[in-house]
Amino acid sequence: DAKTTQPTSMDCAEGRAANLPCNHSTISGNEYVYWYRQIHSQGPQYIIHGLKNNETNEMASLIITEDRKSSTLILPHATLRDTAVYYCIVRVASNQGGKLIFGQGTELSVKP
Amino acid sequence: EAGVAQSPRYKIIEKRQSVAFWCNPISGHATLYWYQQILGQGPKLLIQFQNNGVVDDSQLPKDRFSAERLKGVDSTLKIQPAKLEDSAVYLCASSLSGGSLDNEQFFGPGTRLTVL
């Protein structure tokens, strides 16, 4: 079972920041937080991941609380193309590859 | 860089028939994954290969599903015989190596299977 809890859906106005929350209260010390998104009729796409510190890349920022029990994915200037299902995943550390266990995700609708 | 290729994109079969899906991962990627995504749900891992060896097939219904990656590159996933509940999108993904947490998984477009 997925170890994360996300809202089922969210709306965001085009050009505004989209803040997607995720709860992972049972996360272990060696588990990373990953975010993927899935645009309709496409395969999931990696966005960002982090362990303890906040992370930023060209797509998004990831804010992880100090106790690591929750995180927020921030899309700073949402566009219509950001409409997708966003998955927050806690990934087990393994030398043979940590399994990605997807939950239901958050369906983000960016509106004009 | 070419992405993960899958074929066919769509397949419609009747129950009890057989079907096979093909995946060509990104060149140089040692780890290959097959996921099943039922409508309205997130993808579920069926099997993970490291080169041509199976790392995890705990969620693969082995009475009807089989997968192989004989030369450590391409892979095929087969269902025989298909059931109505097998209707789903079958996603293939690959990563450089399973051993590093920084190796993101790259997904193909998937094969949409409809079992009638």
PDB file of C-alpha atoms in Angstrom:
ATOM      1  CA  ASP A   1       0.000   0.000   0.000  1.00  0.00           C
ATOM      2  CA  ALA A   2       1.036   3.580  -0.632  1.00  0.00           C
ATOM      3  CA  LYS A   3       2.460   5.324   2.421  1.00  0.00           C
ATOM      4  CA  THR A   4       1.253   8.766   1.365  1.00  0.00           C
ATOM      5  CA  THR A   5      -2.008  10.707   1.555  1.00  0.00           C
ATOM      6  CA  GLN A   6      -2.907  13.359  -1.009  1.00  0.00           C
ATOM      7  CA  PRO A   7      -6.058  15.360  -1.786  1.00  0.00           C
ATOM      8  CA  THR A   8      -8.025  13.796  -4.603  1.00  0.00           C
ATOM      9  CA  SER A   9      -8.216  16.949  -6.686  1.00  0.00           C
ATOM     10  CA  MET A  10      -7.188  20.599  -6.788  1.00  0.00           C
ATOM     11  CA  ASP A  11      -7.749  23.573  -9.051  1.00  0.00           C
ATOM     12  CA  CYS A  12      -5.272  26.311  -9.864  1.00  0.00           C
ATOM     13  CA  ALA A  13      -5.505  29.462 -11.972  1.00  0.00           C
ATOM     14  CA  GLU A  14      -3.104  29.721 -14.887  1.00  0.00           C
ATOM     15  CA  GLY A  15      -0.023  31.736 -13.983  1.00  0.00           C
ATOM     16  CA  ARG A  16      -0.473  31.249 -10.253  1.00  0.00           C
ATOM     17  CA  ALA A  17       1.548  28.947  -8.037  1.00  0.00           C
ATOM     18  CA  ALA A  18       0.174  25.452  -7.519  1.00  0.00           C
ATOM     19  CA  ASN A  19       0.901  24.011  -4.069  1.00  0.00           C
ATOM     20  CA  LEU A  20       0.268  20.281  -3.823  1.00  0.00           C
ATOM     21  CA  PRO A  21       0.405  18.803  -0.298  1.00  0.00           C
ATOM     22  CA  CYS A  22       1.366  15.282   0.696  1.00  0.00           C
ATOM     23  CA  ASN A  23       1.298  13.550   4.081  1.00  0.00           C
ATOM     24  CA  HIS A  24       3.755  10.744   4.811  1.00  0.00           C
ATOM     25  CA  SER A  25       3.636  10.493   8.591  1.00  0.00           C
ATOM     26  CA  THR A  26       5.169   6.990   8.715  1.00  0.00           C
ATOM     27  CA  ILE A  27       8.211   7.789   6.559  1.00  0.00           C
ATOM     28  CA  SER A  28      11.438   6.095   7.648  1.00  0.00           C
ATOM     29  CA  GLY A  29      14.817   7.766   7.925  1.00  0.00           C
ATOM     30  CA  ASN A  30      16.176   6.147   4.774  1.00  0.00           C
ATOM     31  CA  GLU A  31      13.150   6.860   2.598  1.00  0.00           C
ATOM     32  CA  TYR A  32      13.073   9.631   0.017  1.00  0.00           C
ATOM     33  CA  VAL A  33      10.041  11.616  -1.134  1.00  0.00           C
ATOM     34  CA  TYR A  34       9.507  11.444  -4.892  1.00  0.00           C
ATOM     35  CA  TRP A  35       7.046  13.288  -7.089  1.00  0.00           C
ATOM     36  CA  TYR A  36       5.871  12.082 -10.489  1.00  0.00           C
ATOM     37  CA  ARG A  37       3.101  13.392 -12.679  1.00  0.00           C
ATOM     38  CA  GLN A  38       0.975  11.749 -15.357  1.00  0.00           C
ATOM     39  CA  ILE A  39      -0.566  13.762 -18.129  1.00  0.00           C
ATOM     40  CA  HIS A  40      -3.613  12.167 -19.718  1.00  0.00           C
ATOM     41  CA  SER A  41      -2.788   9.191 -21.989  1.00  0.00           C
ATOM     42  CA  GLN A  42       0.931   9.396 -21.196  1.00  0.00           C
ATOM     43  CA  GLY A  43       3.239   7.502 -18.869  1.00  0.00           C
ATOM     44  CA  PRO A  44       4.291   9.052 -15.547  1.00  0.00           C
ATOM     45  CA  GLN A  45       7.064  11.647 -15.635  1.00  0.00           C
ATOM     46  CA  TYR A  46       9.622  12.257 -12.899  1.00  0.00           C
ATOM     47  CA  ILE A  47       9.505  15.735 -11.354  1.00  0.00           C
ATOM     48  CA  ILE A  48      11.712  15.942  -8.286  1.00  0.00           C
ATOM     49  CA  HIS A  49      12.813  14.091  -5.169  1.00  0.00           C
ATOM     50  CA  GLY A  50      14.325  14.887  -1.762  1.00  0.00           C
ATOM     51  CA  LEU A  51      15.360  13.422   1.574  1.00  0.00           C
ATOM     52  CA  LYS A  52      15.492  16.214   4.161  1.00  0.00           C
ATOM     53  CA  ASN A  53      16.387  19.467   2.474  1.00  0.00           C
ATOM     54  CA  ASN A  54      14.221  21.530   0.201  1.00  0.00           C
ATOM     55  CA  GLU A  55      14.945  20.950  -3.456  1.00  0.00           C
ATOM     56  CA  THR A  56      14.408  22.982  -6.619  1.00  0.00           C
ATOM     57  CA  ASN A  57      14.830  22.204 -10.286  1.00  0.00           C
ATOM     58  CA  GLU A  58      13.588  23.619 -13.550  1.00  0.00           C
ATOM     59  CA  MET A  59      10.173  22.059 -13.097  1.00  0.00           C
ATOM     60  CA  ALA A  60       9.268  22.558  -9.452  1.00  0.00           C
ATOM     61  CA  SER A  61      10.271  23.047  -5.838  1.00  0.00           C
ATOM     62  CA  LEU A  62       9.897  20.502  -3.057  1.00  0.00           C
ATOM     63  CA  ILE A  63       9.433  21.659   0.515  1.00  0.00           C
ATOM     64  CA  ILE A  64       9.823  18.957   3.194  1.00  0.00           C
ATOM     65  CA  THR A  65       8.868  19.721   6.795  1.00  0.00           C
ATOM     66  CA  GLU A  66      11.534  19.395   9.452  1.00  0.00           C
ATOM     67  CA  ASP A  67       9.925  16.272  10.919  1.00  0.00           C
ATOM     68  CA  ARG A  68       9.633  14.869   7.359  1.00  0.00           C
ATOM     69  CA  LYS A  69       6.012  13.882   7.937  1.00  0.00           C
ATOM     70  CA  SER A  70       4.714  16.012   5.104  1.00  0.00           C
ATOM     71  CA  SER A  71       5.842  17.823   1.989  1.00  0.00           C
ATOM     72  CA  THR A  72       4.576  20.269  -0.619  1.00  0.00           C
ATOM     73  CA  LEU A  73       5.283  20.318  -4.317  1.00  0.00           C
ATOM     74  CA  ILE A  74       5.248  23.832  -5.742  1.00  0.00           C
ATOM     75  CA  LEU A  75       4.775  24.649  -9.417  1.00  0.00           C
ATOM     76  CA  PRO A  76       5.664  28.358  -9.334  1.00  0.00           C
ATOM     77  CA  HIS A  77       3.749  29.494 -12.436  1.00  0.00           C
ATOM     78  CA  ALA A  78       1.232  26.860 -13.461  1.00  0.00           C
ATOM     79  CA  THR A  79       0.302  26.554 -17.133  1.00  0.00           C
ATOM     80  CA  LEU A  80      -2.492  24.645 -18.825  1.00  0.00           C
ATOM     81  CA  ARG A  81       0.056  21.956 -19.728  1.00  0.00           C
ATOM     82  CA  ASP A  82       0.573  21.260 -16.021  1.00  0.00           C
ATOM     83  CA  THR A  83      -2.904  19.743 -15.826  1.00  0.00           C
ATOM     84  CA  ALA A  84      -2.166  16.161 -14.734  1.00  0.00           C
ATOM     85  CA  VAL A  85      -2.341  13.659 -11.884  1.00  0.00           C
ATOM     86  CA  TYR A  86       0.493  14.277  -9.423  1.00  0.00           C
ATOM     87  CA  TYR A  87       1.818  11.370  -7.380  1.00  0.00           C
ATOM     88  CA  CYS A  88       3.741  11.719  -4.133  1.00  0.00           C
ATOM     89  CA  ILE A  89       5.745   8.549  -3.440  1.00  0.00           C
ATOM     90  CA  VAL A  90       7.877   7.462  -0.522  1.00  0.00           C
ATOM     91  CA  ARG A  91      10.620   5.266  -1.901  1.00  0.00           C
ATOM     92  CA  VAL A  92      12.390   2.567   0.065  1.00  0.00           C
ATOM     93  CA  ALA A  93      16.154   2.662  -0.143  1.00  0.00           C
ATOM     94  CA  SER A  94      17.498  -0.498  -1.739  1.00  0.00           C
ATOM     95  CA  ASN A  95      20.665  -1.480  -3.564  1.00  0.00           C
ATOM     96  CA  GLN A  96      18.463  -3.249  -6.092  1.00  0.00           C
ATOM     97  CA  GLY A  97      16.239  -0.315  -6.800  1.00  0.00           C
ATOM     98  CA  GLY A  98      13.584   1.186  -4.593  1.00  0.00           C
ATOM     99  CA  LYS A  99      10.102   0.172  -5.691  1.00  0.00           C
ATOM    100  CA  LEU A 100       7.747   2.994  -6.701  1.00  0.00           C
ATOM    101  CA  ILE A 101       4.400   2.439  -4.990  1.00  0.00           C
ATOM    102  CA  PHE A 102       1.834   4.785  -6.497  1.00  0.00           C
ATOM    103  CA  GLY A 103      -1.265   5.927  -4.611  1.00  0.00           C
ATOM    104  CA  GLN A 104      -4.292   7.663  -6.089  1.00  0.00           C
ATOM    105  CA  GLY A 105      -2.499  10.965  -6.593  1.00  0.00           C
ATOM    106  CA  THR A 106      -3.901  14.486  -6.867  1.00  0.00           C
ATOM    107  CA  GLU A 107      -5.669  15.493 -10.049  1.00  0.00           C
ATOM    108  CA  LEU A 108      -4.573  19.079 -10.696  1.00  0.00           C
ATOM    109  CA  SER A 109      -6.680  21.144 -13.069  1.00  0.00           C
ATOM    110  CA  VAL A 110      -5.112  24.392 -14.244  1.00  0.00           C
ATOM    111  CA  LYS A 111      -7.801  26.744 -15.481  1.00  0.00           C
ATOM    112  CA  PRO A 112      -7.443  29.811 -17.733  1.00  0.00           C
TER     113      PRO A 112
ATOM    114  CA  GLU B   1      17.719  10.748 -26.615  1.00  0.00           C
ATOM    115  CA  ALA B   2      15.023   8.259 -27.605  1.00  0.00           C
ATOM    116  CA  GLY B   3      12.558   7.379 -24.890  1.00  0.00           C
ATOM    117  CA  VAL B   4      11.065   4.066 -23.832  1.00  0.00           C
ATOM    118  CA  ALA B   5       9.238   2.492 -26.756  1.00  0.00           C
ATOM    119  CA  GLN B   6       6.210   0.254 -26.396  1.00  0.00           C
ATOM    120  CA  SER B   7       4.008  -1.572 -28.855  1.00  0.00           C
ATOM    121  CA  PRO B   8       1.258  -1.955 -29.626  1.00  0.00           C
ATOM    122  CA  ARG B   9      -0.352   1.214 -28.257  1.00  0.00           C
ATOM    123  CA  TYR B  10      -3.805  -0.336 -28.196  1.00  0.00           C
ATOM    124  CA  LYS B  11      -5.060  -3.917 -28.147  1.00  0.00           C
ATOM    125  CA  ILE B  12      -8.563  -5.356 -27.970  1.00  0.00           C
ATOM    126  CA  ILE B  13      -9.027  -9.077 -27.338  1.00  0.00           C
ATOM    127  CA  GLU B  14     -11.679 -11.420 -26.073  1.00  0.00           C
ATOM    128  CA  LYS B  15     -11.395 -13.152 -22.716  1.00  0.00           C
ATOM    129  CA  ARG B  16      -9.400 -16.359 -22.721  1.00  0.00           C
ATOM    130  CA  GLN B  17      -7.262 -15.132 -25.644  1.00  0.00           C
ATOM    131  CA  SER B  18      -3.531 -14.469 -25.359  1.00  0.00           C
ATOM    132  CA  VAL B  19      -1.734 -11.175 -25.793  1.00  0.00           C
ATOM    133  CA  ALA B  20       1.854  -9.949 -25.730  1.00  0.00           C
ATOM    134  CA  PHE B  21       3.332  -6.513 -25.205  1.00  0.00           C
ATOM    135  CA  TRP B  22       6.793  -5.367 -26.211  1.00  0.00           C
ATOM    136  CA  CYS B  23       9.086  -2.818 -24.612  1.00  0.00           C
ATOM    137  CA  ASN B  24      12.393  -1.332 -25.738  1.00  0.00           C
ATOM    138  CA  PRO B  25      14.041   0.611 -22.901  1.00  0.00           C
ATOM    139  CA  ILE B  26      16.336   3.605 -23.171  1.00  0.00           C
ATOM    140  CA  SER B  27      19.741   2.531 -24.437  1.00  0.00           C
ATOM    141  CA  GLY B  28      22.091   1.623 -21.614  1.00  0.00           C
ATOM    142  CA  HIS B  29      19.401   1.282 -18.965  1.00  0.00           C
ATOM    143  CA  ALA B  30      20.000  -1.849 -16.945  1.00  0.00           C
ATOM    144  CA  THR B  31      16.738  -1.875 -15.024  1.00  0.00           C
ATOM    145  CA  LEU B  32      13.366  -2.456 -16.647  1.00  0.00           C
ATOM    146  CA  TYR B  33       9.933  -2.379 -15.015  1.00  0.00           C
ATOM    147  CA  TRP B  34       6.433  -3.428 -16.064  1.00  0.00           C
ATOM    148  CA  TYR B  35       3.485  -1.714 -14.381  1.00  0.00           C
ATOM    149  CA  GLN B  36      -0.257  -2.290 -14.635  1.00  0.00           C
ATOM    150  CA  GLN B  37      -2.534   0.752 -14.355  1.00  0.00           C
ATOM    151  CA  ILE B  38      -6.233   0.114 -13.960  1.00  0.00           C
ATOM    152  CA  LEU B  39      -8.509   3.043 -14.815  1.00  0.00           C
ATOM    153  CA  GLY B  40      -8.664   5.550 -11.981  1.00  0.00           C
ATOM    154  CA  GLN B  41      -5.745   4.053 -10.053  1.00  0.00           C
ATOM    155  CA  GLY B  42      -2.028   4.631  -9.864  1.00  0.00           C
ATOM    156  CA  PRO B  43       0.375   2.234 -11.614  1.00  0.00           C
ATOM    157  CA  LYS B  44       1.179  -1.022  -9.823  1.00  0.00           C
ATOM    158  CA  LEU B  45       4.525  -2.747 -10.296  1.00  0.00           C
ATOM    159  CA  LEU B  46       4.234  -6.209 -11.849  1.00  0.00           C
ATOM    160  CA  ILE B  47       7.877  -7.124 -12.369  1.00  0.00           C
ATOM    161  CA  GLN B  48      11.362  -5.581 -12.224  1.00  0.00           C
ATOM    162  CA  PHE B  49      14.393  -6.799 -14.170  1.00  0.00           C
ATOM    163  CA  GLN B  50      18.022  -5.968 -13.515  1.00  0.00           C
ATOM    164  CA  ASN B  51      19.703  -6.776 -16.835  1.00  0.00           C
ATOM    165  CA  ASN B  52      18.136 -10.150 -17.675  1.00  0.00           C
ATOM    166  CA  GLY B  53      17.473 -11.240 -14.094  1.00  0.00           C
ATOM    167  CA  VAL B  54      14.245 -10.822 -12.141  1.00  0.00           C
ATOM    168  CA  VAL B  55      14.563  -8.600  -9.057  1.00  0.00           C
ATOM    169  CA  ASP B  56      10.923  -8.442  -7.961  1.00  0.00           C
ATOM    170  CA  ASP B  57       7.920 -10.294  -9.364  1.00  0.00           C
ATOM    171  CA  SER B  58       5.919 -10.507  -6.147  1.00  0.00           C
ATOM    172  CA  GLN B  59       2.879  -8.772  -7.675  1.00  0.00           C
ATOM    173  CA  LEU B  60       2.881 -10.710 -10.958  1.00  0.00           C
ATOM    174  CA  PRO B  61      -0.073 -13.155 -11.297  1.00  0.00           C
ATOM    175  CA  LYS B  62       2.140 -16.005 -12.382  1.00  0.00           C
ATOM    176  CA  ASP B  63      -0.697 -18.330 -13.320  1.00  0.00           C
ATOM    177  CA  ARG B  64      -1.440 -16.168 -16.359  1.00  0.00           C
ATOM    178  CA  PHE B  65       1.237 -13.490 -16.672  1.00  0.00           C
ATOM    179  CA  SER B  66       4.814 -14.043 -17.788  1.00  0.00           C
ATOM    180  CA  ALA B  67       7.645 -11.714 -18.727  1.00  0.00           C
ATOM    181  CA  GLU B  68      11.107 -12.116 -20.112  1.00  0.00           C
ATOM    182  CA  ARG B  69      14.135 -10.034 -20.934  1.00  0.00           C
ATOM    183  CA  LEU B  70      16.376 -12.619 -22.526  1.00  0.00           C
ATOM    184  CA  LYS B  71      19.260 -10.465 -23.744  1.00  0.00           C
ATOM    185  CA  GLY B  72      18.965  -7.807 -21.069  1.00  0.00           C
ATOM    186  CA  VAL B  73      17.547  -5.217 -23.457  1.00  0.00           C
ATOM    187  CA  ASP B  74      14.029  -5.629 -24.895  1.00  0.00           C
ATOM    188  CA  SER B  75      11.288  -7.221 -22.863  1.00  0.00           C
ATOM    189  CA  THR B  76       7.957  -8.860 -23.527  1.00  0.00           C
ATOM    190  CA  LEU B  77       5.008  -9.244 -21.172  1.00  0.00           C
ATOM    191  CA  LYS B  78       2.473 -11.946 -21.961  1.00  0.00           C
ATOM    192  CA  ILE B  79      -0.990 -12.706 -20.635  1.00  0.00           C
ATOM    193  CA  GLN B  80      -2.424 -16.157 -21.279  1.00  0.00           C
ATOM    194  CA  PRO B  81      -5.378 -16.502 -20.933  1.00  0.00           C
ATOM    195  CA  ALA B  82      -6.710 -12.982 -20.472  1.00  0.00           C
ATOM    196  CA  LYS B  83      -9.533 -12.153 -18.075  1.00  0.00           C
ATOM    197  CA  LEU B  84     -11.893  -9.192 -18.069  1.00  0.00           C
ATOM    198  CA  GLU B  85     -10.099  -7.711 -15.050  1.00  0.00           C
ATOM    199  CA  ASP B  86      -6.854  -7.528 -17.036  1.00  0.00           C
ATOM    200  CA  SER B  87      -8.228  -4.518 -18.915  1.00  0.00           C
ATOM    201  CA  ALA B  88      -5.709  -1.803 -18.084  1.00  0.00           C
ATOM    202  CA  VAL B  89      -2.790   0.219 -19.384  1.00  0.00           C
ATOM    203  CA  TYR B  90       0.502  -1.670 -19.248  1.00  0.00           C
ATOM    204  CA  LEU B  91       3.418   0.663 -18.718  1.00  0.00           C
ATOM    205  CA  CYS B  92       7.076  -0.121 -19.249  1.00  0.00           C
ATOM    206  CA  ALA B  93       9.760   1.937 -17.521  1.00  0.00           C
ATOM    207  CA  SER B  94      13.537   1.839 -17.393  1.00  0.00           C
ATOM    208  CA  SER B  95      16.310   3.319 -15.298  1.00  0.00           C
ATOM    209  CA  LEU B  96      20.102   3.398 -15.524  1.00  0.00           C
ATOM    210  CA  SER B  97      20.469   1.106 -12.576  1.00  0.00           C
ATOM    211  CA  GLY B  98      18.238   0.025  -9.765  1.00  0.00           C
ATOM    212  CA  GLY B  99      20.996   0.486  -7.265  1.00  0.00           C
ATOM    213  CA  SER B 100      20.920   4.248  -6.884  1.00  0.00           C
ATOM    214  CA  LEU B 101      18.064   6.281  -5.515  1.00  0.00           C
ATOM    215  CA  ASP B 102      18.959   9.067  -7.913  1.00  0.00           C
ATOM    216  CA  ASN B 103      18.130   6.932 -10.931  1.00  0.00           C
ATOM    217  CA  GLU B 104      14.724   8.146 -11.964  1.00  0.00           C
ATOM    218  CA  GLN B 105      12.431   5.857 -13.883  1.00  0.00           C
ATOM    219  CA  PHE B 106      11.521   6.836 -17.436  1.00  0.00           C
ATOM    220  CA  PHE B 107       8.135   5.594 -18.599  1.00  0.00           C
ATOM    221  CA  GLY B 108       6.882   4.636 -22.021  1.00  0.00           C
ATOM    222  CA  PRO B 109       3.464   5.691 -23.353  1.00  0.00           C
ATOM    223  CA  GLY B 110       1.867   2.396 -22.368  1.00  0.00           C
ATOM    224  CA  THR B 111      -0.295  -0.208 -24.088  1.00  0.00           C
ATOM    225  CA  ARG B 112      -4.030   0.078 -23.474  1.00  0.00           C
ATOM    226  CA  LEU B 113      -5.541  -3.404 -23.274  1.00  0.00           C
ATOM    227  CA  THR B 114      -9.283  -3.981 -23.479  1.00  0.00           C
ATOM    228  CA  VAL B 115     -10.568  -7.481 -22.746  1.00  0.00           C
ATOM    229  CA  LEU B 116     -14.132  -8.136 -23.956  1.00  0.00           C
TER     230      LEU B 116
END
